Coordinates of C-alpha atoms in Angstrom, one line a residue:
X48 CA 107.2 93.0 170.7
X49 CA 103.7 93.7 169.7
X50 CA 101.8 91.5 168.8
X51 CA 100.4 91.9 165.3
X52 CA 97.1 89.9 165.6
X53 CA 94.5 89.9 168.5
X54 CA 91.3 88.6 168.9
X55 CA 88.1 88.0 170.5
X56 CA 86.0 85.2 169.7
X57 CA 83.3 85.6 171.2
X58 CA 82.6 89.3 169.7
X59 CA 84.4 88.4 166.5
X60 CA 86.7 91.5 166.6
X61 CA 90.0 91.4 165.1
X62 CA 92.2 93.5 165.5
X63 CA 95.2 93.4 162.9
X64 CA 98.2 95.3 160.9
X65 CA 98.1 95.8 157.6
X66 CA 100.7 93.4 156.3
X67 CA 98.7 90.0 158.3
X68 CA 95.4 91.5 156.9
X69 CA 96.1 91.4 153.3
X70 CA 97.6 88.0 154.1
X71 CA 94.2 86.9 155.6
X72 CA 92.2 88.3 152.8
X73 CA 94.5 86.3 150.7
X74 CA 93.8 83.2 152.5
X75 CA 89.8 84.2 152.2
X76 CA 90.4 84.5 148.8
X77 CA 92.6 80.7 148.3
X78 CA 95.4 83.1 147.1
X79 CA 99.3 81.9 148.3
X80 CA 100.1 83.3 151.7
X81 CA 103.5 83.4 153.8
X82 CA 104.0 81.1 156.2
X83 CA 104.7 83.5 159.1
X84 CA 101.8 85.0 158.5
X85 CA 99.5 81.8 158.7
X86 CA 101.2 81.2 162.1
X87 CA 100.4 84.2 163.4
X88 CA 97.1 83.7 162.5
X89 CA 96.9 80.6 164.0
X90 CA 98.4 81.5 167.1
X91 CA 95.5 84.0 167.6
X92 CA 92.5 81.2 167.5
X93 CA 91.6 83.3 163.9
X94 CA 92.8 80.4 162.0
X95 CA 91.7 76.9 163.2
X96 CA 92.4 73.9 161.2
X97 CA 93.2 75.8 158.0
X98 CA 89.6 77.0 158.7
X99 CA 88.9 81.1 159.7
X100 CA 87.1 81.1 162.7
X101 CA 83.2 81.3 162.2
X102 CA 83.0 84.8 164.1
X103 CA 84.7 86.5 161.3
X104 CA 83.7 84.6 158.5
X105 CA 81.0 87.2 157.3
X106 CA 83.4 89.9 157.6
X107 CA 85.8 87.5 154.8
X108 CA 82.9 86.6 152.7
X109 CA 81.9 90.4 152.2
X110 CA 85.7 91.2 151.2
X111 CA 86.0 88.4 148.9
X112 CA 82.7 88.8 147.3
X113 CA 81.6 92.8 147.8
X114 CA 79.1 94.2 145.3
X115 CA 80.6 97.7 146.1
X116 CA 83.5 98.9 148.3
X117 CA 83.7 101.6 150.5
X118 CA 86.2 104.3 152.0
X119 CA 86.1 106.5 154.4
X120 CA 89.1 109.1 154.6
X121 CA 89.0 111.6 157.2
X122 CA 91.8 114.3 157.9
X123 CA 92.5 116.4 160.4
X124 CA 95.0 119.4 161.2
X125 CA 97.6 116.5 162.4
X126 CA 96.2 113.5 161.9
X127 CA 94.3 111.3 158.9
X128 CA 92.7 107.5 159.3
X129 CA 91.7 105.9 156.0
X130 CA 88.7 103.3 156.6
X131 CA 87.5 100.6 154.0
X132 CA 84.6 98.6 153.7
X133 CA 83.2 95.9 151.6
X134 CA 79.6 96.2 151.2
X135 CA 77.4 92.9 151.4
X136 CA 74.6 91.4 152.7
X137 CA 76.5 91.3 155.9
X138 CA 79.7 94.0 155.2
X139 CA 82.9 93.8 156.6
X140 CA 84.4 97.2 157.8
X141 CA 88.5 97.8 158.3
X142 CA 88.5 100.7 160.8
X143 CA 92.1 102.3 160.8
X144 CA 93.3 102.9 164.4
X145 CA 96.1 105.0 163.1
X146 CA 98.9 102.8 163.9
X147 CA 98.9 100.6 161.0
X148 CA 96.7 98.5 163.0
X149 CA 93.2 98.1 162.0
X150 CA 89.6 96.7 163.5
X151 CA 87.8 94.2 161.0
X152 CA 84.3 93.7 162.0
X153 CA 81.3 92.6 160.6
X154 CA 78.0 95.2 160.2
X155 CA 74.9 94.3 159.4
X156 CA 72.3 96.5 156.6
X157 CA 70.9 97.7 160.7
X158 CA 74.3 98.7 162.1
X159 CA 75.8 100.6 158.9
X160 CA 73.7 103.6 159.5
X161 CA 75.1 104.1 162.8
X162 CA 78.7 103.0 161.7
X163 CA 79.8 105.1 159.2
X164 CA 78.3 108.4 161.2
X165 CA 80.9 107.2 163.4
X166 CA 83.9 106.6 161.4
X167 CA 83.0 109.8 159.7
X168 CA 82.8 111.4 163.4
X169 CA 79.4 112.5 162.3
X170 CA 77.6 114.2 165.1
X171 CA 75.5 117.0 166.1
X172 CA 76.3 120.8 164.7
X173 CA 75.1 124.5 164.9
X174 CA 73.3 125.2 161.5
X175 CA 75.4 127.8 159.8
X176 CA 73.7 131.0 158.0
X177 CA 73.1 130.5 154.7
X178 CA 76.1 131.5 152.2
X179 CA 78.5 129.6 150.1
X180 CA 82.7 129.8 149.3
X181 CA 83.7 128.8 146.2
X182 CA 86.9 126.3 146.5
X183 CA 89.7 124.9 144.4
X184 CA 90.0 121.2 143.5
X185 CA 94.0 122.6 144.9
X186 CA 92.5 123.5 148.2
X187 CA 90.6 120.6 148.7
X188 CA 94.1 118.5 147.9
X189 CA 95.9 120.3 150.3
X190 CA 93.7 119.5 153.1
X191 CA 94.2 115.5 152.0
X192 CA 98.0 115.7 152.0
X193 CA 99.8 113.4 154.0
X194 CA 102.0 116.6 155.4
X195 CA 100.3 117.9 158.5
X196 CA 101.9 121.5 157.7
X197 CA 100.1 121.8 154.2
X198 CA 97.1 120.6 155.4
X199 CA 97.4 123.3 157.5
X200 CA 98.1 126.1 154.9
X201 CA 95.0 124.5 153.4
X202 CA 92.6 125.3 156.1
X203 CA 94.2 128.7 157.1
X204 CA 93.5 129.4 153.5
X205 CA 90.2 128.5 153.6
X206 CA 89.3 130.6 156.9
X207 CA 90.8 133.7 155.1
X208 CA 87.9 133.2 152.5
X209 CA 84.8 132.7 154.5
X210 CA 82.0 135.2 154.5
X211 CA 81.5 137.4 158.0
X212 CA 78.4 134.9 158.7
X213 CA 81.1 132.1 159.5
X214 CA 83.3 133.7 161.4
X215 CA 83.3 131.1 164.6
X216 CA 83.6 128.2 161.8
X217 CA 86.8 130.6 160.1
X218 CA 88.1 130.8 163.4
X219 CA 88.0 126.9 164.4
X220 CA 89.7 126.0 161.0
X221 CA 92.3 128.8 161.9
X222 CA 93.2 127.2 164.6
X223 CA 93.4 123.6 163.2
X224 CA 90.2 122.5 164.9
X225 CA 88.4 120.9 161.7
X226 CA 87.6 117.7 160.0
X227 CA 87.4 116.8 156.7
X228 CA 85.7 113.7 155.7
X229 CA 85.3 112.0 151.8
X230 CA 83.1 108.8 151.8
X231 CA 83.3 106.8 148.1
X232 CA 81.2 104.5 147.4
X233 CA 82.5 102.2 144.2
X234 CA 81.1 99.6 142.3
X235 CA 80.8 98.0 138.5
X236 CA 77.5 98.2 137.2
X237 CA 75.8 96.0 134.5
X238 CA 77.7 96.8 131.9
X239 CA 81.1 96.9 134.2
X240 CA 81.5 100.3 134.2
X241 CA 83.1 101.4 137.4
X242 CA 80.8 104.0 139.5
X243 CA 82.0 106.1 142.0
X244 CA 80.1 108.0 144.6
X245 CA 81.1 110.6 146.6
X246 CA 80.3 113.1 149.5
X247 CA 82.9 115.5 151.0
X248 CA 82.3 117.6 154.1
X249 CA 84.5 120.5 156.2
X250 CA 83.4 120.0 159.8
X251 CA 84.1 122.0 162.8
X252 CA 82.4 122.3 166.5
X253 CA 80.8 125.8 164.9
X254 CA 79.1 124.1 161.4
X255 CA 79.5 121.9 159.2
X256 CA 79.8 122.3 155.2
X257 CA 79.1 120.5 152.5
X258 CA 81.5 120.4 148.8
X259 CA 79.0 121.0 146.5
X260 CA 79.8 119.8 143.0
X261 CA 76.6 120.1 141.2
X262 CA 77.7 123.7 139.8
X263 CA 80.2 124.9 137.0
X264 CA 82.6 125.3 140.0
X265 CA 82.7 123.8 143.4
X266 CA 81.6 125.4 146.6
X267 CA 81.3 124.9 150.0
X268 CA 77.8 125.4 151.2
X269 CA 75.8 124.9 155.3
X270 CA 74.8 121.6 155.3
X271 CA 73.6 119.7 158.9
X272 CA 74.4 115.8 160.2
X273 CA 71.5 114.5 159.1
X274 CA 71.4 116.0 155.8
X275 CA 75.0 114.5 155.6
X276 CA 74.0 111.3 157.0
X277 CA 71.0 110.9 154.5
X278 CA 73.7 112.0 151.6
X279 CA 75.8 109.0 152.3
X280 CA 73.5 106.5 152.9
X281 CA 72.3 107.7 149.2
X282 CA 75.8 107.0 147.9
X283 CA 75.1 103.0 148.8
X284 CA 73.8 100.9 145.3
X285 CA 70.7 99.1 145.2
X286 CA 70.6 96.0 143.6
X287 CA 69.7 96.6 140.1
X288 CA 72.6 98.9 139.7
X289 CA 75.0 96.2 140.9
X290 CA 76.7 93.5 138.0
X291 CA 75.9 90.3 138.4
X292 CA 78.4 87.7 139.6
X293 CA 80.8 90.9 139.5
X294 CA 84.4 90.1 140.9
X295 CA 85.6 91.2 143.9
X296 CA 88.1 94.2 143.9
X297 CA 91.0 93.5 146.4
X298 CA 92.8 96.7 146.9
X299 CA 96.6 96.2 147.0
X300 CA 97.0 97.8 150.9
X301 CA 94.9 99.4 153.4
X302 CA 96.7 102.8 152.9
X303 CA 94.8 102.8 149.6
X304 CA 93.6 106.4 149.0
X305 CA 96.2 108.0 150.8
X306 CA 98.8 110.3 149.4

C-alpha cells in the first residue's frame, strides 16, 4: 500500500494526500484530529513529540494565520491540478500532483515570483498579432469542467472563432494542445469585505491570451509571459489593504475550486 505521508527533513518537503493534510492543518490549527492520522504523521518524522517538525513549521504558520489565500487552477484537454497557497511572510504552497497527493512547501516573498510561473506553467511564447475574440462566461466554464470531453468541445469551439491572424494558436486548441490557467488571489480587507483577484489566461506553444474583463463583454486578447507574470504578481495585497488580526480561512478540501 502507498504510503500516504513522505518526507524529507532536511529540505522540508512533504509530500501528502489530501485526507492527512487537512488533518495536519487541523493539528496546526489545535483543532481535534483522528488518531490514524496523527500516527501516520508521526511515523513520517513530520510529527515529533506532539510537536511538527521545524522544517515545515513556516509552511503551518502561513496556513493557519494567511493574510490572503491563493489558488492556482490550471486545465488541460485531459487533465486539471488545482494549487493553493497561503500567503505570509513566509507562504506555504500545496502543489497538486494530480493523484490526490500534494507537495506542501514553504516560499519565501524571493521564491514566489518564480513559483507560481511554474505552477501556472508560465513560460516563454510567440507574441500573437494584435486582435481580440469576444467569449462567453459558458465557454470559459466549459473549459473548467471536470469532464475531459466538454472541455474539449470548449476549446474546439473557441478555435472555430479565432480570427485568420491566430490560426497556428486555433489549430493547437483544435487539437487539445492548450492550457488554461485562473490565479485568485482572496483576502478580507479592513472592513472584512472579502476581495478577490483574478487573472485568466488560454495558452498554447503558438500564443498566449489573456481574458480580458475590463469591457461590457469579455474578450480574449494577445497578451506575453511577462505581461502575465507582472499581472499576477499585481493580484498579491499589500499590507494596508489587509485586516488586521484577520482569521484564517481554512478551506474545507484541497479539491476546493473544482467542479
Amino acid at each position: 500500500m502507498t504510503r500516504s505521508v513522505c518526507f524529507e527533513p532536511e529540505s522540508g518537503r512533504l509530500r501528502i494526500d489530501s485526507a492527512t493534510f487537512l488533518a495536519l492543518a487541523a493539528a496546526a490549527a489545535h483543532r481535534e484530529v483522528p488518531d490514524g492520522r496523527l500516527a501516520a504523521l508521526a511515523d513520517a518524522g513530520v510529527i515529533v513529540d506532539g510537536s511538527v517538525h521545524c522544517s515545515i513549521e513556516p509552511a503551518l504558520a502561513a496556513i493557519t494565520s494567511s493574510h490572503a489565500q491563493l489558488s492556482i487552477a490550471v486545465f488541460e484537454d485531459s487533465s486539471c491540478w488545482v494549487h493553493q497557497g497561503w500567503l505570509a511572510e513566509v507562504s506555504g504552497i500545496l502543489e497538486d500532483l494530480g493523484d490526490d497527493t500534494y507537495d506542501l512547501v514553504s516560499v519565501d516573498a524571493t521564491s514566489m515570483p518564480a513559483t507560481l510561473a511554474r505552477l501556472g506553467h508560465l513560460t516563454e511564447r510567440p507574441s500573437l498579432e494584435d486582435g481580440q475574440i469576444p467569449i462567453s462566461e459558458d465557454l470559459l466554464d466549459a473549459l473548467t469542467e471536470s469532464d475531459p470531453a466538454v472541455r474539449q468541445r470548449g476549446s474546439r469551439a473557441l478555435a472555430t472563432s479565432a480570427p485568420p491572424e491566430w490560426s497556428e494558436w486555433a489549430s493547437r486548441l483544435w487539437a487539445g494542445d492548450w492550457r488554461f490557467t485562473v490565479v485568485d488571489v482572496t483576502w478580507p480587507d479592513p472592513s472584512g469585505t472579502l476581495i478577490d483577484r483574478r487573472v485568466a489566461v488560454i495558452d498554447t506553444d503558438a500564443g498566449m491570451t489573456l481574458v480580458d474583463a475590463t469591457h461590457p463583454f469579455l474578450q480574449l486578447v494577445p497578451i506575453t509571459t511577462q505581461e502575465v507574470c507582472t499581472l499576477i504578481l499585481a493580484l498579491l495585497p499589500h499590507e494596508a489593504e489587509c485586516r488586521s488580526g484577520a482569521s484564517p480561512v481554512l478551506l474545507s478540501g484541497t479539491d476546493a475550486g473544482r467542479k
